[in-house]
XYZ file of C-alpha atoms in Angstrom:
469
model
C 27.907 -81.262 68.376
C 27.813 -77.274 67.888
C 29.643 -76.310 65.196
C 32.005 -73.159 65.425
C 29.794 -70.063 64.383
C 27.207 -71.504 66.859
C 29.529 -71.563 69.473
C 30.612 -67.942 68.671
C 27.119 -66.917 68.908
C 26.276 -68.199 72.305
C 29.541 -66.432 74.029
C 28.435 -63.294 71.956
C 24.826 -63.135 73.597
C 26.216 -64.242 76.877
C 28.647 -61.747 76.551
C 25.878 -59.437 76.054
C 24.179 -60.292 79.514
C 21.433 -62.698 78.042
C 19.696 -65.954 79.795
C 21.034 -69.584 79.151
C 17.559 -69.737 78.280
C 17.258 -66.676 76.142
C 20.351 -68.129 74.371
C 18.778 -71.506 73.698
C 15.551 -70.233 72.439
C 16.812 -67.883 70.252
C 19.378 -69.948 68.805
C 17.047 -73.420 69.216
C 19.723 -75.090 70.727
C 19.507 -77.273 74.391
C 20.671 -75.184 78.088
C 22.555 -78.192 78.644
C 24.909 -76.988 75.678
C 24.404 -73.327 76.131
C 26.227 -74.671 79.200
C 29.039 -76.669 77.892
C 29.993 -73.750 75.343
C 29.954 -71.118 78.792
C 31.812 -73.341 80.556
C 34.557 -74.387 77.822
C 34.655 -70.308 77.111
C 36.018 -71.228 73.503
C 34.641 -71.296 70.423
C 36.641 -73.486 68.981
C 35.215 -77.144 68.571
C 36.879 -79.377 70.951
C 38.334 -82.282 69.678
C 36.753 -86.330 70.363
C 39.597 -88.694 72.015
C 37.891 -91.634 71.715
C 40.348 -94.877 72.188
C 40.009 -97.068 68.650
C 40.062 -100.935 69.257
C 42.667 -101.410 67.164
C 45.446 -99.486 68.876
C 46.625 -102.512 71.274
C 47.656 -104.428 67.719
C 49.460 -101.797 66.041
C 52.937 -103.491 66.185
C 51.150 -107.081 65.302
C 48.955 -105.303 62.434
C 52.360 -103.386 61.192
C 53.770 -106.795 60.862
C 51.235 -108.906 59.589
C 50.699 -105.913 57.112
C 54.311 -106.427 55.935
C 53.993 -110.473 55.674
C 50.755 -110.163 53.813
C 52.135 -107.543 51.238
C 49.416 -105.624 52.462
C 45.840 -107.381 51.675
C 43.946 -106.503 54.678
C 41.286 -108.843 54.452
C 44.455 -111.252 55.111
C 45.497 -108.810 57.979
C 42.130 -108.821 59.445
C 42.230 -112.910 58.791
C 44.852 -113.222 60.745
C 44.262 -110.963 63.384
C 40.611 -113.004 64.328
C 42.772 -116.000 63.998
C 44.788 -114.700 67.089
C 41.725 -113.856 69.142
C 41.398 -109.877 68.268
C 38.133 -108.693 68.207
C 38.158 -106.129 65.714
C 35.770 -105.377 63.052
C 37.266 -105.126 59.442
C 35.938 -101.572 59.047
C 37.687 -100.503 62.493
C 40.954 -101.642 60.986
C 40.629 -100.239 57.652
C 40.137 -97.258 59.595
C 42.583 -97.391 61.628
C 44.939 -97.885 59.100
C 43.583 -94.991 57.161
C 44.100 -92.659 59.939
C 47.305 -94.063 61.149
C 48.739 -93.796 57.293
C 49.287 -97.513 56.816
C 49.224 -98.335 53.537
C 47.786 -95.012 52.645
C 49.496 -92.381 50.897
C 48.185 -88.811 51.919
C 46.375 -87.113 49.097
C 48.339 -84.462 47.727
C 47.202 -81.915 45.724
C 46.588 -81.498 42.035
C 48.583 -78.714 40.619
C 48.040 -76.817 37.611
C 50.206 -76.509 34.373
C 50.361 -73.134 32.184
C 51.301 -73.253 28.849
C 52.564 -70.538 26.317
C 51.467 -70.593 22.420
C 54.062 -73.256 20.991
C 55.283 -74.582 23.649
C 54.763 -78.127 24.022
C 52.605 -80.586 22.433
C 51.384 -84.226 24.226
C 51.339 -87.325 22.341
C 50.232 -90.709 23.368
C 48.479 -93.830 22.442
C 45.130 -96.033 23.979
C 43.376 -99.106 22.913
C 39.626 -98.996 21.761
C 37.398 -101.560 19.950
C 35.839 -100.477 16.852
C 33.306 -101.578 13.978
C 35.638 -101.798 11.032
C 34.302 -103.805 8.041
C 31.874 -105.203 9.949
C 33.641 -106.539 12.808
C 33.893 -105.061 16.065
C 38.257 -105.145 16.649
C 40.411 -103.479 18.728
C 42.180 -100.623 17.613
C 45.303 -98.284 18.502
C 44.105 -95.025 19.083
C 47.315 -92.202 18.565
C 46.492 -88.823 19.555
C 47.959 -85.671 19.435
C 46.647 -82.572 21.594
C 48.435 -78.701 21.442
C 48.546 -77.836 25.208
C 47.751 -73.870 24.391
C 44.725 -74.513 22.338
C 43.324 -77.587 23.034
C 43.623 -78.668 19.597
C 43.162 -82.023 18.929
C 43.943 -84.638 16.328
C 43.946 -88.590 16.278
C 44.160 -91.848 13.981
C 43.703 -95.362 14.496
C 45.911 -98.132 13.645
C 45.755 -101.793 14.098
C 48.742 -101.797 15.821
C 51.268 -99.157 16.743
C 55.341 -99.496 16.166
C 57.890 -97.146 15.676
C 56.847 -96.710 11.964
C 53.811 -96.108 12.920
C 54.314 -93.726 15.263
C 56.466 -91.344 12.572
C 53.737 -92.233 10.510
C 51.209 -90.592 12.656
C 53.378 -87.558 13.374
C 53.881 -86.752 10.192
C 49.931 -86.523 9.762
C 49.484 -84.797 13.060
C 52.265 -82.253 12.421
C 50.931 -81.807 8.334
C 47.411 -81.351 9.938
C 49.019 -78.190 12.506
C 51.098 -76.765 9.672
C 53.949 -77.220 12.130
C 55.548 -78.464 15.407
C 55.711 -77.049 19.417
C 58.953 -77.030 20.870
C 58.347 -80.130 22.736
C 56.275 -83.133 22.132
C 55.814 -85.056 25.636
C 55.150 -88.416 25.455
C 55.079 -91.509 28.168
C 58.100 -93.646 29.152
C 57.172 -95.618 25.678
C 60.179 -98.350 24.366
C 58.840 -96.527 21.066
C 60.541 -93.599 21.416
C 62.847 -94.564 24.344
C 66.047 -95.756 24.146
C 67.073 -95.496 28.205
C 66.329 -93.046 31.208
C 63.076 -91.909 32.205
C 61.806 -88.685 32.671
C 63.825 -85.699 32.374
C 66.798 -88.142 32.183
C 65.102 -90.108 28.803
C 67.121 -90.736 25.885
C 65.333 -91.110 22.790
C 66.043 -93.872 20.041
C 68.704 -92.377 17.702
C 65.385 -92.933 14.732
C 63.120 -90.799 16.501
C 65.672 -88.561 17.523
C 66.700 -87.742 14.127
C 63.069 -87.698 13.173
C 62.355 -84.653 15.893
C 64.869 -83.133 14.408
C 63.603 -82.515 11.269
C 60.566 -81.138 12.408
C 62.112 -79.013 14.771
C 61.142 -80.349 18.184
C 62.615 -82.245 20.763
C 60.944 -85.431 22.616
C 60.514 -85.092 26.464
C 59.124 -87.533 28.942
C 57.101 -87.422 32.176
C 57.920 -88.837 35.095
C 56.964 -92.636 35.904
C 54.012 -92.300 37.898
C 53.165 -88.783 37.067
C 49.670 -89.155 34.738
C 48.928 -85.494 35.285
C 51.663 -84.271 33.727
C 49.924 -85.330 30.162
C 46.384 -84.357 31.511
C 45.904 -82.828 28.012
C 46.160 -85.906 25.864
C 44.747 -88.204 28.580
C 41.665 -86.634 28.817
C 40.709 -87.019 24.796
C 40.817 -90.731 24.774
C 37.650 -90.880 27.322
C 36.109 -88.043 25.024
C 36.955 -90.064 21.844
C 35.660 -93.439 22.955
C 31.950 -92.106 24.292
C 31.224 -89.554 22.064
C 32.950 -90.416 18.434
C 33.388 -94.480 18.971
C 29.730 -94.620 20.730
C 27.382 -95.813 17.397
C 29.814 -95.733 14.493
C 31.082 -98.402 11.997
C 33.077 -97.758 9.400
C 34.365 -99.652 6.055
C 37.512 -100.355 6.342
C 40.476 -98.423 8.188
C 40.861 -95.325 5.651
C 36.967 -94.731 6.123
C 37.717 -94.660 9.821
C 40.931 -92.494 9.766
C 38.486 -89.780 7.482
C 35.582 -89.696 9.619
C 37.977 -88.906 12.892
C 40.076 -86.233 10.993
C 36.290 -84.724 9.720
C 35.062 -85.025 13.473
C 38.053 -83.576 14.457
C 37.961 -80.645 12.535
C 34.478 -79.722 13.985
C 35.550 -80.595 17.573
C 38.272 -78.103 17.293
C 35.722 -75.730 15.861
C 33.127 -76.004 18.517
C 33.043 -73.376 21.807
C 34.399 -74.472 24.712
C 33.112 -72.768 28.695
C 36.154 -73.661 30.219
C 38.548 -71.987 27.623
C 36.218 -69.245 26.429
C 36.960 -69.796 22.787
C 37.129 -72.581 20.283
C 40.198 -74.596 19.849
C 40.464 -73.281 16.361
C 40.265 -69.791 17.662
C 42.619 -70.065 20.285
C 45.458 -71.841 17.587
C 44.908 -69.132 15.358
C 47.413 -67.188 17.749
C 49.501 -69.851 18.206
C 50.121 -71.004 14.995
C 52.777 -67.808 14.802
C 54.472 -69.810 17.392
C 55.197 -73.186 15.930
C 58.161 -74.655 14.263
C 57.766 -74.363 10.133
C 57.508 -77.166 8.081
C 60.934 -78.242 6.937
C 60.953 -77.454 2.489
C 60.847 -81.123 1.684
C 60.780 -83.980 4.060
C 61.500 -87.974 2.836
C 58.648 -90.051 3.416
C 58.325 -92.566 5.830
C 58.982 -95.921 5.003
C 59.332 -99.137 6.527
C 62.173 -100.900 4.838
C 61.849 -104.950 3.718
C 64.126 -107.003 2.094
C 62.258 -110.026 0.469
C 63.010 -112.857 -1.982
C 60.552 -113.292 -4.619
C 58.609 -117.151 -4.226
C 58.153 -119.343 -7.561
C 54.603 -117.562 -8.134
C 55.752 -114.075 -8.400
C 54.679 -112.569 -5.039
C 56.506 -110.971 -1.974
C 54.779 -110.633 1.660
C 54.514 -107.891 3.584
C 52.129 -108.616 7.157
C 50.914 -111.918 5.713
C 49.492 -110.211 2.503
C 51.467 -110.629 -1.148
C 52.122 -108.660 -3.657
C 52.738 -109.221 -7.699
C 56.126 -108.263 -9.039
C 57.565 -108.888 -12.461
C 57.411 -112.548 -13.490
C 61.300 -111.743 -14.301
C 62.205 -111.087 -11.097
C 61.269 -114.460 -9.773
C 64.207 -116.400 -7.093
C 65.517 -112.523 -6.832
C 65.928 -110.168 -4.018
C 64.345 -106.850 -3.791
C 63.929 -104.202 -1.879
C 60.532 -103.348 -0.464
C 60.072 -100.142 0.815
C 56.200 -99.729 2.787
C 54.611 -96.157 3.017
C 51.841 -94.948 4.709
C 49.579 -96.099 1.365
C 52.104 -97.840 -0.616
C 54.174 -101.150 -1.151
C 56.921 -100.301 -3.929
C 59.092 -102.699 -4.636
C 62.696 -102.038 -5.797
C 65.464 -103.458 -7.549
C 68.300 -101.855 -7.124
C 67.753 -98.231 -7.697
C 64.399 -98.847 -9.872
C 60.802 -99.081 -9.034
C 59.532 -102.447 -10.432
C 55.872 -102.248 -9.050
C 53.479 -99.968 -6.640
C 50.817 -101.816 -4.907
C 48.390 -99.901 -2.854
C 48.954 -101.013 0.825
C 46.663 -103.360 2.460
C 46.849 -102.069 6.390
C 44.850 -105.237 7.782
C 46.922 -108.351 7.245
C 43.813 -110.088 5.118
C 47.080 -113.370 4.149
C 45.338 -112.463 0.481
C 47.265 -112.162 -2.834
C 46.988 -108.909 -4.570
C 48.255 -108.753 -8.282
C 48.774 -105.902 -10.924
C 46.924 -106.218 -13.825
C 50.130 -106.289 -16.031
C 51.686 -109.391 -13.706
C 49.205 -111.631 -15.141
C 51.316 -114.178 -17.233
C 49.677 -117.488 -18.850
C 51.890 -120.526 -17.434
C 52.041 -122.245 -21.123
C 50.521 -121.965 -24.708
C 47.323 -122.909 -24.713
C 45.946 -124.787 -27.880
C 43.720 -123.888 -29.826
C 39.828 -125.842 -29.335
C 38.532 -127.479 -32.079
C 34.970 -126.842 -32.731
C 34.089 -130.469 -32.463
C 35.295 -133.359 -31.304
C 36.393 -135.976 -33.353
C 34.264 -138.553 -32.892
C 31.867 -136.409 -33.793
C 33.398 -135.747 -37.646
C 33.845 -139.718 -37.628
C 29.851 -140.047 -36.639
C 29.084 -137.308 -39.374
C 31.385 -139.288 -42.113
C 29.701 -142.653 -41.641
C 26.479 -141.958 -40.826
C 25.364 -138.410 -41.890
C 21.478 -139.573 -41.786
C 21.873 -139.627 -37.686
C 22.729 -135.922 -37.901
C 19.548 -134.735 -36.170
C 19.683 -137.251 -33.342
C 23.527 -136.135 -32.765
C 22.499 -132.380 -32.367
C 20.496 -133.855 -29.537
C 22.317 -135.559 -28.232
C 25.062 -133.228 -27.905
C 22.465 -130.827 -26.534
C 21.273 -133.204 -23.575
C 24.540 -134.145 -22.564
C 27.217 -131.608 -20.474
C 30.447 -130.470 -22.022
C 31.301 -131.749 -25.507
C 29.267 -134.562 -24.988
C 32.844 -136.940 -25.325
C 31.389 -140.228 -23.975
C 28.267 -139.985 -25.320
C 29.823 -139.348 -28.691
C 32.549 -142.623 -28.411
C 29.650 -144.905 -27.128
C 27.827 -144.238 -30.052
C 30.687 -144.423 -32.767
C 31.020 -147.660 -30.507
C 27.185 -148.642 -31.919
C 28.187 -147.676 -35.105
C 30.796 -149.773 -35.119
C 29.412 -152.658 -33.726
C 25.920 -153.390 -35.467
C 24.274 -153.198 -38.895
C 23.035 -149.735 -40.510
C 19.808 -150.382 -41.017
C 18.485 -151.737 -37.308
C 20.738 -148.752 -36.030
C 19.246 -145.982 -37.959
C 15.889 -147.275 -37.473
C 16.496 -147.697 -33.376
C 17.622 -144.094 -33.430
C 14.973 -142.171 -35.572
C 12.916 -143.823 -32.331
C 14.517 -142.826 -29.883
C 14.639 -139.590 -31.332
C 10.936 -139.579 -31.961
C 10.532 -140.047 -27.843
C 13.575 -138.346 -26.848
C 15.275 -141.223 -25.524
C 18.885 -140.494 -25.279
C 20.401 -143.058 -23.116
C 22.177 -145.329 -25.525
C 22.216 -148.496 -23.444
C 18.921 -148.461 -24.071
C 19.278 -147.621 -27.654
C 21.367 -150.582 -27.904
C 18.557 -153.171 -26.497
C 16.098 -152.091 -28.801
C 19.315 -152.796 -31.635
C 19.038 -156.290 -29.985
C 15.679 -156.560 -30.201
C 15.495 -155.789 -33.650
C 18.071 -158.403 -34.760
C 16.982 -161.041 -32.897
C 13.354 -160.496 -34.586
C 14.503 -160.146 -37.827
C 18.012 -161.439 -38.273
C 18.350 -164.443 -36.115
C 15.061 -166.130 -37.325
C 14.842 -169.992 -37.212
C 12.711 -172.662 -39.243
C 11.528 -176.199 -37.635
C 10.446 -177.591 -40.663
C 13.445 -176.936 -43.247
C 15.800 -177.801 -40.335
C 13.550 -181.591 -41.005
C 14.067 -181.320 -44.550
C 17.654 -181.455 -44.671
C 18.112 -184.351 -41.997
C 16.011 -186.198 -44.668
């Protein structure tokens, strides 16, 4: 089919008392369409009524649409069931035209923003190389919607504490606060209502306050609204994520605010400047820093177990051996555990962020559970071995030497020998054994048998005769 500037050209030459086959050489088109155009004397393209297969079914596909909460493979099922012949493409089509099922495309608009105005917050998940171990990971991002500016943390999970956490960061890293801070219908920072209607948690509220903005929430459904903190989490996983591992969770949280800070510093086509350029003028426009703010702090209250520990995410920490069966107060920081009784700090643990179910003690919480007493030097078998038979001293060096610990039963079974059998066989079975280094004493006590039976147990046929005479 001619398209419209073709058409236009054939009526023009035409018009200008040229052939149909001056026209159709010239413009290398058939006479049979020189024709058509000359006889349709438009250009405008006419329009194909062709009749679509699918239009006898409408009503039955408008049901069966309805019934099958609107699968069309199940419509299309159904409809060959019933003897239709129809294609699945011609009724996808024909739906598509016929705006079942379909919404029309409407189009994207665009947002203008004003230095200061309004800053977009939100949160995605990610998996990252941390310690090792590839784990997934909250990703919290902050983005100013003037300059582009961009900050972010990870966490391994996000709650309300950690979301003021990561504000306060964000907000420190700006040097101060946009009027608004937009944020999805999150139960985080939503207490009821969405949208312009929200109402935020009387926490957060209070917290917004204090930095001098307000929270404000999109509309449910309406992901372009917080295009500018959307589009960083795609940027974050494939360029900073993409061959990276990191140590532990503060190496990871320093490497993203470093990359950040050259992100922001890096030229940009579409804005013409650098992030860091552009926030230069609206950093006049943000909300100051309040003086002094209170840390964040998750409050605890625990009861110190028999071994002097309190648990905070399945990790313990060491407190005063005093303050054992009491309750304290445990107040958790950003880096910190301090633990409180009453109005006084007891102890200050550095926070563990990945519940590890570890113990983590203080050196000054270490506390022996009893006196110990003192060790002796030697044992005492071994001053009773020395008393009565000081000439063996050589062979008990040796054998203390070959045998582990203090040597206690090898000690007792001699004193047992000792004890047991005359001096001289003994001495002279152990300067043997110590000439061959033979220090098993069961054998030390056959050759102790030997010896007496040889020598000390001797008996005589003939004077046995003498006295039966």
């Amino acid at each position: 089919m001619l398209d419209q500037s073709t058409r236009a050209a054939i009526l023009k030459l035409h018009a200008q008392k040229h052939s149909i086959r001056g026209i159709a050489r010239a413009l290398k088109v058939s006479r049979g369409a020189v024709r058509d155009v000359l006889h349709s004397a438009t250009e405008i393209v006419p329009t194909l009524v062709r009749p679509e297969k699918a239009t006898p079914y409408r009503d039955q596909i408008l049901e069966l649409y309805a019934r099958c909460k609107g699968n069309l493979v199940r419509v299309h099922e159904e409809l060959a069931a019933a003897g239709a012949q129809l294609s699945y493409p011609a009724l996808t089509a024909f739906c598509r035209r016929q705006g079942i099922g379909h919404e029309p495309q409407q189009p994207v608009g665009e947002y203008q923003f004003q230095p200061g105005q309004e800053m977009q917050h939100d949160t995605s998940p990610h998996r990252a190389e941390i310690g090792g171990h590839l784990r997934p990971v909250q990703t919290a991002s902050l983005v100013c919607c003037y300059s582009r500016l961009l900050f972010f943390q990870f966490f391994p999970t996000f709650t309300r504490f950690d979301c003021k956490v990561f504000l306060t960061e964000a907000l420190q890293y700006l040097q101060g606060a946009c009027e608004t801070c937009l944020i999805d219908n999150t139960h985080l920072v939503v207490l009821k209502g969405t949208g312009r209607d929200m109402v935020p948690v009387p926490e957060m509220a209070a917290f917004a306050d204090r930095y001098g903005f307000r929270f404000r929430a999109h509309a449910v459904g309406n992901a372009n609204r917080s295009a500018r903190v959307e589009r960083s989490f795609r940027y974050i996983e494939t360029n900073f994520l993409a061959g990276r591992s990191f140590r532990d969770w503060t190496d990871a949280n320093q490497q993203a605010r470093q990359w950040c800070d050259k992100v922001n510093a890096r030229f940009r086509d579409d804005l013409k400047a650098s992030p860091r350029e552009l926030f230069a003028l609206e950093r006049s426009r943000l909300q100051p820093l309040p003086v002094w703010a209170p840390p964040v702090y998750l409050l605890h209250q625990r009861l110190v177990d028999l071994e002097g520990y309190v648990s905070v995410d399945t990790n313990r920490y060491s407190v005063p051996a005093d303050l054992i069966g009491r309750h304290v107060e445990v107040r958790q920081t950003k880096d910190q555990i301090e633990i409180y009784r009453g109005p006084r700090l007891m102890a200050a643990h550095a926070r563990v962020i990945a519940p590890t179910g570890r113990k983590y003690r203080l050196p000054e919480h270490h506390y022996p559970r009893g006196p110990i007493s003192p060790r002796s030097d030697s044992a005492p078998e071994e001053k009773l071995l020395r008393e009565r038979l000081p000439e063996a001293g050589e062979y008990l060096q040796a054998l203390k030497r070959r045998s582990p610990g203090r040597a206690t039963l090898a000690l007792r079974r001699l004193l047992q020998l000792v004890n047991d059998y005359p001096r001289a066989p003994l001495l002279e079975a152990l300067c043997t054994a110590l000439a061959y280094g033979l220090f098993d004493l069961e054998r030390v006590e056959r050759m102790i048998l030997r010896k007496l039976a040889s020598e000390y147990f001797q008996i005589h046929p003939d004077a046995d005769g003498d006295d039966d005479e």
